[in-house]
GROMACS .gro file of C-alpha atoms in nm:
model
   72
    1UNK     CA    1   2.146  -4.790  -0.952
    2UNK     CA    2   1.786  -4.761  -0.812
    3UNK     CA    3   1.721  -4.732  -0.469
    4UNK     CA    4   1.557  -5.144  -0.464
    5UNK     CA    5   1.837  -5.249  -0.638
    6UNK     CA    6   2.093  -5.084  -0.392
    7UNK     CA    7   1.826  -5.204  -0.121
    8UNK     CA    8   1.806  -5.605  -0.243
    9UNK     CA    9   2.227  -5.620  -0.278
   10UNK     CA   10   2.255  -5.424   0.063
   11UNK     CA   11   1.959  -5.718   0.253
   12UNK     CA   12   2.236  -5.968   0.049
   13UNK     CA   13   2.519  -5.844   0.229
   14UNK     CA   14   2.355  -5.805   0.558
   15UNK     CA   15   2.271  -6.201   0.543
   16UNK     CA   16   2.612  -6.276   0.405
   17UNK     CA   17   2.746  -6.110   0.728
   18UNK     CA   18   2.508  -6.197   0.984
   19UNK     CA   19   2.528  -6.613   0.888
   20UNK     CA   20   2.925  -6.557   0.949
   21UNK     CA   21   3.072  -6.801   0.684
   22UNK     CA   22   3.209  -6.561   0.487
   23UNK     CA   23   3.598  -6.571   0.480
   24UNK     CA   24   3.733  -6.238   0.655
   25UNK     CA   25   3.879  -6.101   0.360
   26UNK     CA   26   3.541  -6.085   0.165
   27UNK     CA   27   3.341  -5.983   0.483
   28UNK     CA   28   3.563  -5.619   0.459
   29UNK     CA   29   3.478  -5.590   0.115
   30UNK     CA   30   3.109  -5.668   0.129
   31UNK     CA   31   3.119  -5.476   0.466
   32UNK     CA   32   3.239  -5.147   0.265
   33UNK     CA   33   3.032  -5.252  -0.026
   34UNK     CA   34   2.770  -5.251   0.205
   35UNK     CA   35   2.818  -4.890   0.329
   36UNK     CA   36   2.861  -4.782  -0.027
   37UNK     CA   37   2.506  -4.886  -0.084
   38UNK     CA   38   2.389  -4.763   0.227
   39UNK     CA   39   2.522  -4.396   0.147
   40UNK     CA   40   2.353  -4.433  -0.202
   41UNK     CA   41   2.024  -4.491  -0.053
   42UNK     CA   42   2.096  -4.226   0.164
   43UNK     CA   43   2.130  -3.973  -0.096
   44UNK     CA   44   1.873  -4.129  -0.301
   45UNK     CA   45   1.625  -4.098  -0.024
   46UNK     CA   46   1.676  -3.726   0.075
   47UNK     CA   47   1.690  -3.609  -0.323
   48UNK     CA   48   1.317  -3.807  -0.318
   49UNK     CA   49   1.220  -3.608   0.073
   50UNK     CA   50   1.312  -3.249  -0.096
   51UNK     CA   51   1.080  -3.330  -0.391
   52UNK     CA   52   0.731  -3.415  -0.144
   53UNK     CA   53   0.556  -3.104  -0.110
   54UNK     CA   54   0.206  -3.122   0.109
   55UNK     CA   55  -0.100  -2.933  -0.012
   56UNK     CA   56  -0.202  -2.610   0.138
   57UNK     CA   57  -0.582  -2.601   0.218
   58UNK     CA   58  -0.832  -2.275   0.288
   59UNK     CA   59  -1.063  -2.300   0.591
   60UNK     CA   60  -1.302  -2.506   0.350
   61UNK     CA   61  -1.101  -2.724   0.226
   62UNK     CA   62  -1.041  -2.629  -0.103
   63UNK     CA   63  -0.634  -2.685  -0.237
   64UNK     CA   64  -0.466  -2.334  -0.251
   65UNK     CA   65  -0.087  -2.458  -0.321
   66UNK     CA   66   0.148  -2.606  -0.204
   67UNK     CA   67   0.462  -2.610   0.049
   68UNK     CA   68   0.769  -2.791   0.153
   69UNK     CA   69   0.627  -3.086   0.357
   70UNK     CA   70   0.902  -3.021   0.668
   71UNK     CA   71   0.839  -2.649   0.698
   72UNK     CA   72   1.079  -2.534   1.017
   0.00000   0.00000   0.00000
């Protein structure tokens, strides 16, 4: 599933939650639907951090390479 997807059906659930007229029954299910999602976008959003890579520059400017962007 794409991280919108996952990210429209997880808002959903949210609503569903916050309005409170969902039986209690479905409100666990959505509730751990809703974490299922929230782990996916997790993952889906550190596999996309590990890809960016920032641009190295020389003194004028000029692109040399590149780098991790969070360099520690």
């Amino acid at each position: 599933m794409s991280f919108e997807k996952a990210l429209a059906e997880l808002e959903t659930i949210v609503e569903k939650l916050e309005r409170g007229d969902v039986p209690l029954a479905e409100s666990i299910a959505i509730y751990e639907r809703g974490e299922a999602l929230k782990k996916h976008c997790d993952a889906l959003l550190k596999a996309a951090e590990a890809k960016v890579e920032k641009i190295r520059t020389d003194g004028d400017g000029n692109p040399v390479g590149t780098e991790p962007l969070d360099v520690e």
